[in-house]
Amino acid sequence: LEQRLQSLETRIPKKYAEVTFLNYLKKRRILITGGAGFVGSHLVDTLMLQGHDLIVVDNFFTGRKQNVEQWIGHENFELIHHDIVNPLFIEVDQIYHLASPASPPHYMQNPVKTIKTNTLGTINMLGLARRVNATILIASTSEVYGDPDKHPQSESYWGHVNPIGPRACYDEGKRVSETLTYAYAKQENMNVRVARIFNTYGPRMHMNDGRVVSNFILQALQDHEITVYGSGNQTRSFQYVSDLVDGLIALMESNYTLPVNIGNPVEHTINEFATIIKELVGGNSAIKHVAEVEDDPQRRKPDIARAKKYLKWEPKVSLNVGLQKTVNYFKKELKLFRFVHSN
Ligand code: NAD
Ligand code: UDP
């Protein structure tokens, strides 16, 4: 152990070496499903910097190798191309189960596959957790509340979901995923965590993601029309990805087993949001109203009292700061895209 500390001190400043060394003593083997996606890759960065051993499993449906390429070749990191609809046999202490498309256009592209990923895939991950006695955290969603008739949404609210609408493959998929989790926990005496994640944005969102943050920023950066679906009076509450990562880790490390909302309660209408992005980016984009989408939830804002009480967690990054970082990221992505397509 002394040798390891000394070797760290020769490579990085002493104060970081000591922290890294302490973390080495607390080192865990962690599986992240969907770890090459937007949220997963940020979680990978944080857990790798804490010194854990990581295995990322991804089928690259919406994820990209480039999101985790900074760790390829690191002795603590392994990337496995695998579809979680099929069983997986490995040894780990913790599982962050994030694999599932998250953006409406992506999860609607192949609804049956979305359901399989969230049902069969979750059964496979719960089965793995049971076999190796690992703690498993399920990435659930505010979509379990559907188009809510209660506002803001607390965890005790049961939701208002259309079971046969276009969003059902995702909403009901995640609801079954939660049901499975608690059925396994009760029947098999397992250690489970359920995070209900609200709209999250940040660098590494895919250019074709299709969600409102990336759409509006890319439209504003290219002087295209900013497309507001429907009246634009519907609301969302946006959290920056580093806040989500902190919340997920706090939940995993807690001993709280019921669902917890992880989101930023600052709420905006989509019209306000379009104006915020337009002002931040500048340019000459007009804001255009186009047809509304079916079953679009009209209001969404997390009640985060539970996370504050049990995890001592609350979001830290303001919308302005988070959006500026995201705009800078998309500026670089656009430059790269143009370079690749002009050569
Ligand atoms: P993402 O699409 O960027 O990442 C999902 C990852 O899962 C991708 O890397 C994808 O390739 C992988 N994946 C999908 N199906 C798979 C399968 N069958 N086998 C293996 N890998 C598979 O989405 P994200 O925004 O990073 O979301 C991550 C998780 O968080 C999802 O479970 C999502 O439902 C949940 N969530 C996200 C948000 C958000 O705003 N980003 C909100 C609520 C919930
Ligand atoms: N939206 C929009 N224009 C877009 C993309 C989305 O007006 O180009 C709206 C969408 O109708 C919804 C909100 O923005 O009311 C958030 O949509 P998103 O797809 O980001 O996530 P959701 O919360 O619906 O899963």
Coordinates of C-alpha atoms and ligand atoms in Angstrom, one line a residue, residues 102-105 107 142-143 167 170 199 205 209-213 215-216 219 226-230 232 234-236 238 270 273 290 292-293 296-298 300, ligand 2:
A102 CA -34.1 8.4 -23.1
S103 CA -35.0 10.9 -25.9
P104 CA -38.6 10.6 -27.2
P105 CA -37.6 10.2 -30.9
Y107 CA -37.3 5.5 -27.7
S142 CA -40.1 11.7 -14.1
E143 CA -42.1 10.1 -17.0
R167 CA -44.7 7.5 -25.0
Y170 CA -40.9 4.3 -22.2
N199 CA -34.9 16.5 -17.6
M205 CA -25.9 15.1 -25.6
D209 CA -30.8 13.6 -29.6
G210 CA -34.0 15.4 -30.5
R211 CA -34.7 16.7 -27.0
V212 CA -35.5 20.3 -26.5
V213 CA -32.2 21.5 -25.1
N215 CA -32.6 21.1 -30.6
F216 CA -33.0 24.7 -29.5
Q219 CA -31.1 25.7 -34.1
I226 CA -36.4 27.5 -33.1
T227 CA -39.2 24.9 -33.2
V228 CA -41.6 25.1 -30.2
Y229 CA -44.0 22.2 -30.2
G230 CA -47.6 23.3 -29.6
G232 CA -45.1 26.4 -25.7
Q234 CA -46.0 23.4 -21.3
T235 CA -43.3 23.5 -18.6
R236 CA -40.1 21.6 -17.8
F238 CA -33.9 21.3 -16.3
I270 CA -41.0 26.0 -23.3
F273 CA -36.9 28.5 -22.6
V290 CA -45.2 23.9 -34.9
E292 CA -47.9 19.8 -30.8
V293 CA -46.8 16.2 -30.0
D296 CA -46.9 15.8 -24.3
P297 CA -46.9 16.2 -20.4
Q298 CA -48.1 19.8 -19.7
R300 CA -43.2 19.0 -14.8
Ligands
UDP2 N1 -40.0 20.5 -27.5 C1 -40.1 21.6 -28.3 N2 -39.3 21.6 -29.4 C2 -38.4 20.7 -29.7 C3 -38.2 19.6 -28.8 C4 -39.1 19.5 -27.7 O1 -41.0 22.4 -28.1 O2 -37.6 20.8 -30.7 C5 -40.8 20.4 -26.3 C6 -41.6 19.1 -26.1 O3 -42.8 19.1 -26.8 C7 -41.8 19.0 -24.6 C8 -40.5 19.7 -24.0 O4 -40.0 20.5 -25.1 O5 -42.9 19.8 -24.2 C9 -39.4 18.8 -23.6 O6 -39.2 17.8 -24.6 P1 -38.1 16.8 -24.6 O7 -38.2 15.9 -25.8 O8 -36.8 17.5 -24.3 O9 -38.3 15.9 -23.2 P2 -39.5 15.3 -22.5 O10 -39.6 16.0 -21.2 O11 -40.8 15.5 -23.3 O12 -39.2 13.8 -22.4

